[in-house]
Short mmCIF file of C-alpha atoms and ligand atoms in Angstrom, two decimals:
data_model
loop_
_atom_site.label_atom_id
_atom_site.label_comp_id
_atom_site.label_asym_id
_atom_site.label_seq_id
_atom_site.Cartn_x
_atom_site.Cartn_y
_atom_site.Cartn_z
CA UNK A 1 74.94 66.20 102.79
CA UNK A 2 72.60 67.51 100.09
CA UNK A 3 73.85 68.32 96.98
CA UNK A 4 72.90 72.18 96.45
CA UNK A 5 73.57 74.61 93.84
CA UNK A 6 74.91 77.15 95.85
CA UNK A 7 74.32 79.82 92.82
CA UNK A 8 70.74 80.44 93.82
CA UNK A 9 72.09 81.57 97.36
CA UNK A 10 73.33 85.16 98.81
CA UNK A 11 76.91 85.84 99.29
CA UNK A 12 76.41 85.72 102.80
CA UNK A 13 75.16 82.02 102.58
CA UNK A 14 77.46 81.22 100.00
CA UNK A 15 80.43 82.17 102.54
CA UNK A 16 79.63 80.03 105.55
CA UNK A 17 78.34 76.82 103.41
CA UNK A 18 79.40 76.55 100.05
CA UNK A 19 82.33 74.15 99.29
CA UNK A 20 81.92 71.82 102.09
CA UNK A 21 82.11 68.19 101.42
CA UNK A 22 81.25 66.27 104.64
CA UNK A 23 82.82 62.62 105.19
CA UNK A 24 81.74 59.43 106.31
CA UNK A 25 82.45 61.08 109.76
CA UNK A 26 79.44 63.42 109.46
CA UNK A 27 81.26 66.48 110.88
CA UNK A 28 79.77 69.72 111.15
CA UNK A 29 83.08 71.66 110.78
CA UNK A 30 85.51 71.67 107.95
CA UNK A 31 88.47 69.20 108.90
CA UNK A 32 92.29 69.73 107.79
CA UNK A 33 93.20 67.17 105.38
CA UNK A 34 96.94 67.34 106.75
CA UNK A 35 98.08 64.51 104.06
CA UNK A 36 100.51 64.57 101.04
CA UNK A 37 99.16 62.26 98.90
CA UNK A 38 96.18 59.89 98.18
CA UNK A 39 95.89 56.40 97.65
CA UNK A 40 94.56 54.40 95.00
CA UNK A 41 92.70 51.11 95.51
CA UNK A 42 94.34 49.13 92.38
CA UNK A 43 97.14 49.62 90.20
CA UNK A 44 94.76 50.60 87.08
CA UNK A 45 92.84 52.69 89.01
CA UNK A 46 96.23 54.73 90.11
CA UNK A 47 96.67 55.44 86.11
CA UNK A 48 93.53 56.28 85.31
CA UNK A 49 93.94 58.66 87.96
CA UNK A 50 97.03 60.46 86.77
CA UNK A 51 95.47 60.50 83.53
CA UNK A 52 92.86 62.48 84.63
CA UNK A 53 90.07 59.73 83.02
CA UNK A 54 88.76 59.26 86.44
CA UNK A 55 88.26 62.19 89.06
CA UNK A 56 90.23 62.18 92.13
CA UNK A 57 93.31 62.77 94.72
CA UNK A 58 96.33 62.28 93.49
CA UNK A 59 99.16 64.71 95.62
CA UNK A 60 98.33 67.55 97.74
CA UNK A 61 100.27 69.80 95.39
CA UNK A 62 97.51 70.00 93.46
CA UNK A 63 94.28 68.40 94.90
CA UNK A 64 93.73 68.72 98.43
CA UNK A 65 89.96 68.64 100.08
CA UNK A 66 90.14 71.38 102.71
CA UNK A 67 91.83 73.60 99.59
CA UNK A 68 88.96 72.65 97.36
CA UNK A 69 86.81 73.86 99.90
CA UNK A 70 88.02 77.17 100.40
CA UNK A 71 88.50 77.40 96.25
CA UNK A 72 84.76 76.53 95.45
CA UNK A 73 83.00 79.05 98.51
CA UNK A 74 85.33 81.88 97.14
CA UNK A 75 84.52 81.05 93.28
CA UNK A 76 80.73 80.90 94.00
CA UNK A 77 81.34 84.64 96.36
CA UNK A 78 83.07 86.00 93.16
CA UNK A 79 80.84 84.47 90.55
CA UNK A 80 83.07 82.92 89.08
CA UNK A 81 83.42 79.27 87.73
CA UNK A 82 86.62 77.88 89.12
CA UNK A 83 88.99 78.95 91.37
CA UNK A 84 93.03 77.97 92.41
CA UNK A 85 94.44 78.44 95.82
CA UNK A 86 98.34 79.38 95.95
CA UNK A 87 100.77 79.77 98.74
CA UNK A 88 100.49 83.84 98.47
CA UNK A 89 99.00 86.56 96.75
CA UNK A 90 102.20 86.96 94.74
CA UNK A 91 102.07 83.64 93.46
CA UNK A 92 98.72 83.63 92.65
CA UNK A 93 99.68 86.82 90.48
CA UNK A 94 102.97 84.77 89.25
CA UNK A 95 100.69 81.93 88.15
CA UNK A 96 98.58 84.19 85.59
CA UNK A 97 101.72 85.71 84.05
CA UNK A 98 103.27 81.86 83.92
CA UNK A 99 99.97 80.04 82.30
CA UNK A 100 99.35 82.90 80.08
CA UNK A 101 102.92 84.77 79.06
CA UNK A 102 105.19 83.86 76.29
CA UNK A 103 108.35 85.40 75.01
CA UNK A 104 107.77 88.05 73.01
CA UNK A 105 104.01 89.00 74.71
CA UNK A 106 103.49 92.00 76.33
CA UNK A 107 101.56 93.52 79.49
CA UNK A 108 99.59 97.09 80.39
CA UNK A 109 99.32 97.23 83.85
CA UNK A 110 98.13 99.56 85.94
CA UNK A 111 101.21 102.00 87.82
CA UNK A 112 99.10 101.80 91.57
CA UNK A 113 99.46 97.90 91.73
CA UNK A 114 100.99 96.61 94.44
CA UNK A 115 104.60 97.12 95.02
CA UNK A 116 105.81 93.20 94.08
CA UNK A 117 103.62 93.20 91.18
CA UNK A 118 105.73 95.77 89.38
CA UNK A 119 108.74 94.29 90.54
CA UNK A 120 107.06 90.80 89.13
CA UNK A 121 106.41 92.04 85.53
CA UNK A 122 109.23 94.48 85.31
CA UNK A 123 112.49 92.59 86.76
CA UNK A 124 110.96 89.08 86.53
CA UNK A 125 108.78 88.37 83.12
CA UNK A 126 110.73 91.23 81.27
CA UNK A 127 113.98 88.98 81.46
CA UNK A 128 112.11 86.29 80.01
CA UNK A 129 111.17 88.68 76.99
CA UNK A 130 108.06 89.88 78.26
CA UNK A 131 107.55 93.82 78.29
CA UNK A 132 105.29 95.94 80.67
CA UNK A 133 103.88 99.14 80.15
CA UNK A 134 102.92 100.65 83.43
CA UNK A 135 100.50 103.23 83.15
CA UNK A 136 97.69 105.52 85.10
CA UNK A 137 95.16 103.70 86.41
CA UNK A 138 92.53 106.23 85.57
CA UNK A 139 93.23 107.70 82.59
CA UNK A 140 91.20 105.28 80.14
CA UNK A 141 93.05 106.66 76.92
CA UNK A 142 96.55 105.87 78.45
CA UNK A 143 95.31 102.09 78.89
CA UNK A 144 93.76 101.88 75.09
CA UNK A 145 96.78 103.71 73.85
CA UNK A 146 99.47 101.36 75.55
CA UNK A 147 97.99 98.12 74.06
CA UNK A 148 99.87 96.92 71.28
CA UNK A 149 98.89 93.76 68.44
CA UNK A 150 101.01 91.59 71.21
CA UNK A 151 99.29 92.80 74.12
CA UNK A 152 98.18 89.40 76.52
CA UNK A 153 96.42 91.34 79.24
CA UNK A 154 95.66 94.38 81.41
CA UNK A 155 95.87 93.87 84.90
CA UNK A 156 95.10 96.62 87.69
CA UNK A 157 94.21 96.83 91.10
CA UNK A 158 91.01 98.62 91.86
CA UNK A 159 90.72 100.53 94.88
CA UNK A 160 94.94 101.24 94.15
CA UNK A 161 96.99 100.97 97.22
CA UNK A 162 97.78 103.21 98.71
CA UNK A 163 96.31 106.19 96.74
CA UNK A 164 92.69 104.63 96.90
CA UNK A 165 91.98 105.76 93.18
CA UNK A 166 89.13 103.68 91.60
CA UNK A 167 89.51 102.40 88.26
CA UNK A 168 86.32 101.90 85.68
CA UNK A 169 86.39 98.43 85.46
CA UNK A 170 83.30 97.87 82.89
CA UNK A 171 84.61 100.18 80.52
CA UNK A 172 88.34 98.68 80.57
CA UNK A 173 86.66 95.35 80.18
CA UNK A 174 85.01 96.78 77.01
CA UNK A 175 88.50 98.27 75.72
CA UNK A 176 90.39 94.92 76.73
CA UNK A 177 88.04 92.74 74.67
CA UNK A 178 87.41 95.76 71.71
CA UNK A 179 91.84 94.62 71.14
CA UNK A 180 91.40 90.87 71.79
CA UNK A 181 93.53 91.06 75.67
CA UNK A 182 91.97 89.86 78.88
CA UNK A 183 91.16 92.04 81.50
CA UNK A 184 92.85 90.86 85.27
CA UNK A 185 91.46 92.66 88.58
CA UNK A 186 93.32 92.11 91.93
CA UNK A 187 90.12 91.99 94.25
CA UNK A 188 92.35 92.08 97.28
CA UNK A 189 90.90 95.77 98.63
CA UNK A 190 87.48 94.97 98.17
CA UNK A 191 86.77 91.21 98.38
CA UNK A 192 83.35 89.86 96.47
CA UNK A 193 81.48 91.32 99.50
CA UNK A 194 82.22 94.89 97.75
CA UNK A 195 83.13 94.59 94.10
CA UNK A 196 82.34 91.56 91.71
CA UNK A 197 84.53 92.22 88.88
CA UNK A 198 83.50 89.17 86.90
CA UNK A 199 79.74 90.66 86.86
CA UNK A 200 81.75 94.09 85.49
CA UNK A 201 83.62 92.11 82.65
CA UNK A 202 86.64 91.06 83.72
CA UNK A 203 87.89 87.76 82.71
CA UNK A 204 90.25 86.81 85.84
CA UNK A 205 90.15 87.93 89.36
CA UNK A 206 92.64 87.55 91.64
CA UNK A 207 93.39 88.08 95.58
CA UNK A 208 95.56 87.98 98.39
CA UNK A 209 94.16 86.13 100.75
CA UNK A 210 96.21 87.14 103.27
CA UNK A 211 94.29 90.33 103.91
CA UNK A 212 90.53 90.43 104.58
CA UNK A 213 89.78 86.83 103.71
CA UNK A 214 92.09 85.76 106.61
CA UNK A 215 91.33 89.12 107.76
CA UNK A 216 93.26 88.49 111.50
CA UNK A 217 96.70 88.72 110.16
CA UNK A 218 97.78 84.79 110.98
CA UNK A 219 98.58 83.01 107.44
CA UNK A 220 99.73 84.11 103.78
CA UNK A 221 97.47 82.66 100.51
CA UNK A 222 96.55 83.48 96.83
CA UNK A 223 93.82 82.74 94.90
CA UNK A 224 93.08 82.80 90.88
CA UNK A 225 89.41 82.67 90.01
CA UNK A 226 88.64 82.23 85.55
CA UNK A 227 86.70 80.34 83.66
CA UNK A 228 86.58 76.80 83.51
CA UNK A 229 88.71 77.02 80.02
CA UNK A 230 91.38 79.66 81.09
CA UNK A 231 92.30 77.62 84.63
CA UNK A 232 91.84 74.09 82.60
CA UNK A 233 94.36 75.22 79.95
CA UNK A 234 96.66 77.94 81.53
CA UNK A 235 96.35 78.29 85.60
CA UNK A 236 96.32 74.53 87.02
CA UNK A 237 98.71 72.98 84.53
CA UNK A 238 101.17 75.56 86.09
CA UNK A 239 99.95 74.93 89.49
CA UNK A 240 100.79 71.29 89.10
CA UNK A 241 104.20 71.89 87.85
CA UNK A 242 105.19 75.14 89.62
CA UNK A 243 103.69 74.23 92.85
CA UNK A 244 103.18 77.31 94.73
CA UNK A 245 100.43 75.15 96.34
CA UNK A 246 98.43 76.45 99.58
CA UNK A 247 98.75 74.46 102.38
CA UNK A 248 95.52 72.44 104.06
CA UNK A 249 95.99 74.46 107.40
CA UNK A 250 95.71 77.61 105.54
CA UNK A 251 93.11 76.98 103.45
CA UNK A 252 91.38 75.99 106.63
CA UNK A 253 92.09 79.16 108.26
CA UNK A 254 90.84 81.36 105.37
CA UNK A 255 87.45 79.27 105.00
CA UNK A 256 86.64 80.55 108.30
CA UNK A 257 88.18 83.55 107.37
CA UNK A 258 85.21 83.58 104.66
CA UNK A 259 82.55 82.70 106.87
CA UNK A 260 82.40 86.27 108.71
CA UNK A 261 84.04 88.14 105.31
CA UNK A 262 80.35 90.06 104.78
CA UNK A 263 80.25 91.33 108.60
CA UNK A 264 83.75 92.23 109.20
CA UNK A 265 83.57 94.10 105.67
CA UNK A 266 80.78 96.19 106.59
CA UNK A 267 81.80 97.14 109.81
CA UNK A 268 85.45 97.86 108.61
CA UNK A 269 83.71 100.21 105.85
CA UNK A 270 81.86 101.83 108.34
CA UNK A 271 84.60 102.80 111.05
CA UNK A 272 86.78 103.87 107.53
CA UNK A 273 84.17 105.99 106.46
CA UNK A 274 83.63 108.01 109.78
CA UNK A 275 87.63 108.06 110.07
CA UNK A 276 87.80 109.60 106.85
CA UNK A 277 85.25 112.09 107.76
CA UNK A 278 87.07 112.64 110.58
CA UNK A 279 90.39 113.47 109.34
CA UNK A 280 89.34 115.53 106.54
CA UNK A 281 88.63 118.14 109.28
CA UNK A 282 92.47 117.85 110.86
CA UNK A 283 94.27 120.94 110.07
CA UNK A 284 97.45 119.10 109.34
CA UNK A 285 96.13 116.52 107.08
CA UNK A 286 96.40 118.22 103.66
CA UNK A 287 94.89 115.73 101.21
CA UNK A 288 92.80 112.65 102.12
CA UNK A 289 92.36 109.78 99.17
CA UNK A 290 88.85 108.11 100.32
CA UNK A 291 86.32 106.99 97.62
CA UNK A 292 83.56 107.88 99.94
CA UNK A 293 84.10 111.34 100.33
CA UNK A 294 82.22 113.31 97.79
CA UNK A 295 85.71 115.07 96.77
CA UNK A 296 87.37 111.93 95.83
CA UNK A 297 87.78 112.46 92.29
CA UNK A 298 86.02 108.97 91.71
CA UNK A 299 83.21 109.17 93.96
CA UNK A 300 80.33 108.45 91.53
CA UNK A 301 82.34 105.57 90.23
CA UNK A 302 82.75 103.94 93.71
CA UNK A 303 79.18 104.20 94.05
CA UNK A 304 78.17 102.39 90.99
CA UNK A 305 80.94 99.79 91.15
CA UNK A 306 81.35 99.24 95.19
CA UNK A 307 78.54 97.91 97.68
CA UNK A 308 80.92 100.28 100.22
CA UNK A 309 83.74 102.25 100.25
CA UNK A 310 86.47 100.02 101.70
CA UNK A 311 88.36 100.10 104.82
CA UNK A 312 91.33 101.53 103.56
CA UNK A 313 92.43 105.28 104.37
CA UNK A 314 95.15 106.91 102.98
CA UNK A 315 95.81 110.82 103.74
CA UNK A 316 99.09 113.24 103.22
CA UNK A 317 100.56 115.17 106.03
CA UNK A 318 102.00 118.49 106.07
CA UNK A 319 105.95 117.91 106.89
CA UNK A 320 106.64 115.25 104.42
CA UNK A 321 108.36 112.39 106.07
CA UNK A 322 109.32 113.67 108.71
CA UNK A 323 105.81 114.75 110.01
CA UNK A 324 104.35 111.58 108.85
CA UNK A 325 107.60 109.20 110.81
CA UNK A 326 106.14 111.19 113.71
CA UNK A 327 102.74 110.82 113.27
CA UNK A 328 103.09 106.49 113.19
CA UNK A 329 105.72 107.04 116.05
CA UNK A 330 103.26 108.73 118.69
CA UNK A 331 100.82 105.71 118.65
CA UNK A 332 100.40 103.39 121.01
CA UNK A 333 97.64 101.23 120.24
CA UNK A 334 97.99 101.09 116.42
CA UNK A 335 99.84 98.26 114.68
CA UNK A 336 103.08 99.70 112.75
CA UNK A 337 102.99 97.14 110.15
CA UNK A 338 102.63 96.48 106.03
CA UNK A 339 99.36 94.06 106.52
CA UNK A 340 96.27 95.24 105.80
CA UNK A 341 92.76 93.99 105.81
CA UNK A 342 93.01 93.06 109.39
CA UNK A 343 90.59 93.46 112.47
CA UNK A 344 93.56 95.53 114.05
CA UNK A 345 94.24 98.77 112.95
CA UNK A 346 97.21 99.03 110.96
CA UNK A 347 99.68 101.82 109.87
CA UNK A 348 102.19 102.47 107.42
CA UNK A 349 104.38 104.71 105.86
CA UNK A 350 104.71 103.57 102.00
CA UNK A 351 106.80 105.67 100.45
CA UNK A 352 109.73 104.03 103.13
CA UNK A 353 108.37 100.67 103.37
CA UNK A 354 105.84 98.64 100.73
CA UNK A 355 106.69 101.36 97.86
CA UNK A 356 110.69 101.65 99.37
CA UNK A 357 112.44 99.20 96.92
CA UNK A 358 110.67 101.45 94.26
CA UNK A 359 112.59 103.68 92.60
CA UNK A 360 112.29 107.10 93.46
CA UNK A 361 111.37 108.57 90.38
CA UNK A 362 108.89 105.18 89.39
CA UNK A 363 107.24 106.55 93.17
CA UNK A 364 106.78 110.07 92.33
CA UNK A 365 105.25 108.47 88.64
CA UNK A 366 102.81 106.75 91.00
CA UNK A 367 102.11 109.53 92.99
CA UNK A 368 103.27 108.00 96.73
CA UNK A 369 104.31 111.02 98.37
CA UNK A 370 106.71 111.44 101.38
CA UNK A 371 103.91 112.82 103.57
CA UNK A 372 101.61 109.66 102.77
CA UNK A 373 100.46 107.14 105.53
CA UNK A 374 98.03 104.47 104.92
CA UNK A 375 95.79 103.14 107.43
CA UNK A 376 94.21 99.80 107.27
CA UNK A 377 90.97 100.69 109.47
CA UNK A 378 90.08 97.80 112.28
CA UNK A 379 87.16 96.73 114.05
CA UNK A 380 88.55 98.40 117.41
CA UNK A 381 86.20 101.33 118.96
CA UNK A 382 86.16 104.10 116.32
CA UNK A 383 86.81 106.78 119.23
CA UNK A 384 90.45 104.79 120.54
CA UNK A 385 91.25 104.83 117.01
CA UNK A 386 90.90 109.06 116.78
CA UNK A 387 92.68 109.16 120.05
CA UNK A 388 95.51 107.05 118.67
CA UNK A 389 96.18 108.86 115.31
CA UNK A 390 95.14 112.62 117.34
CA UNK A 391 98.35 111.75 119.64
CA UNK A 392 100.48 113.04 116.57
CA UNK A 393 98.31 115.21 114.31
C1 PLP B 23 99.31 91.96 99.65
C2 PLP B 23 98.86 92.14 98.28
C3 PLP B 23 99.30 91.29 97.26
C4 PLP B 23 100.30 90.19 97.51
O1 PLP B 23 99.77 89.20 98.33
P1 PLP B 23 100.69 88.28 99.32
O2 PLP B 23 99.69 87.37 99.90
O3 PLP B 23 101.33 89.19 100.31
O4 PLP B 23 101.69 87.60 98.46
C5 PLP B 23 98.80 91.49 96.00
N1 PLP B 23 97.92 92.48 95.73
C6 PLP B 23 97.49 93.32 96.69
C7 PLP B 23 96.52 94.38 96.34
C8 PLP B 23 97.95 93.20 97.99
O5 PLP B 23 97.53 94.03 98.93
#
């Protein structure tokens, strides 16, 4: 196989060959390294292995080829220079706040985030003597005003779930580095196809690859993507020890997942974007959160920042829970479920379920009303998804 710098190639490109090693076997398709560990052809050789003088295999906790596959095409898709896989989003997340927390640090985070990454920093890091301040995603001064001499890093999610807010991410960036913190994005929502946070400022990005880079709902992975001197001294040291480690069969899943990212991205943007449209005309839909709408309060911002608007819909119904219980009840194609990203259309009711172990007043803080339903749009035909949703509108 030639050795190319993948760099000078589109994302598209990047996705479907970047990564891949082939063997002495000369296959075409990425295989699944299914072992545990490596061997070593002399004793000396073993040591200078484990002391990291000569490149190579060790244990599959760590170093694995069909994971370094999927962690090099997704570093070159974010732009970024190295990337760690991990057995799930969360512990991709759990990994940053490990390798970079100490006793005594503190966090700003944003208060859309996913619902296990306040439970992470709140109940988890704070009783190691870390302290998070939550605060609004969009309101710039809140960020610069919670960071304090101590203050690690400020991590948000940009498009929020499941309010779909958009965050600025060049000008926290810019505030982040003005007080000496890093800035963390979870790319989860819009994947490199639609936002490349690194280009924007941020320092590390991380996903959830079980959404859209799996994107058909089958297996559960992280990632971490940094610069060569944050994962060298902070992310893989942990990996090693903490082992959180993605498995081959997954990572093998989620490289194909990769390879049809840009198309499924697209056409998820487009059916989300005509779905929006479409429900912004029901009667007993009262708000709709959708950056592409040109009353989205962030519109301009999703613009600049996104390639597309995502293909995640989120919209309040009149009734509160009640309505909105109703409303996922009188489907019957839709997929009542908390994944996302998927090429099935999913629903959910947050406020009950991913936002439910929340407490109620932390919710209302974050703005998850009881009439809120969130719909992870699918590749299905746009006009059986109407149908579905008009069954109970
Ligand atoms: C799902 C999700 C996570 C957590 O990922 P898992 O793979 O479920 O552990 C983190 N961030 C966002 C935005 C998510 O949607």
């Amino acid at each position: 196989m030639k050795d190319i710098d993948w760099k000078n190639y589109g994302l598209e490109t990047q996705a479907i060959r970047a990564g891949q090693k082939r063997t002495h076997e000369d296959e075409h398709s990425m295989p699944i390294f299914a072992t545990s560990s490596y061997v070593f052809k002399n004793a000396e050789e073993a040591a200078l292995r484990f002391t990291g003088q000569k490149p190579g295999n060790i244990y599959s906790r760590f170093t694995n080829p069909t994971v370094n596959a999927f962690q090099e095409r997704l570093a070159y898709m974010e732009g970024g220079e190295r990337c760690l896989a991990f057995a799930s989003g969360m512990a991709a997340i759990l990994a940053v706040g490990m390798g970079l927390l100490k006793s005594g640090d503190h966090v700003v985070c944003s208060r859309g985030v996913f619902g296990n990454t306040i439970l992470l920093f709140q109940n988890y890091f704070g009783k190691f003597g870390v302290e998070t301040d939550f605060v609004d995603l969009i309101d710039t001064a809140d960020w610069e005003a919670a960071i304090k001499p101590n203050t690690r890093f400020l991590f948000l999610e940009t498009p929020s779930n499941p309010l779909i807010e958009i965050a600025d991410i060049e000008l926290l960036a810019t505030i982040a580095h003005k007080h000496g913190c890093l800035l963390i994005v979870d790319n989860c929502f819009c994947t490199p196809v639609l936002q490349k946070p690194f280009t924007l400022g941020a320092d590390i990005v991380v996903h959830s690859a079980t959404k859209y880079i799996d994107g058909q709902g089958r297996c559960i992975g992280g990632a971490v993507i940094a610069g060569n001197e944050l994962i060298e001294k902070f992310i893989y040291p942990y990996l090693r020890t903490g082992g959180a480690t993605m498995s081959p069969f997954n990572a093998w899943v989620f490289l194909s997942g990769l390879e049809t990212l840009a198309v499924r991205m697209k056409a998820h943007c487009d059916s989300a974007f005509e779905l929006a449209k479409w429900l912004a005309q029901c009667p007993s839909v009262s708000k709709i959160h959708y950056p592409g709408l040109p009353t989205h309060p962030q519109h301009e911002l999703a613009k600049r920042q996104q390639s597309h608007f995502g293909g995640i819909v989120s919209f309040e119904v009149q009734g509160g829970k009640e309505q909105a219980w109703k409303l996922i009840d009188a489907t019957e194609m839709i997929s009542i479920t908390a994944n996302l990203g998927d090429v099935k259309t999913t629903i959910t009711h947050p406020a009950t379920t991913t936002h439910g172990r929340l407490a109620p007043e932390v919710r209302e803080l974050a703005g998850i009303k009881d009439g809120l339903v969130r719909i992870s749009v699918g590749l299905e035909n746009l006009e059986d998804i109407k149908r579905d949703l008009a069954r109970g509108l």
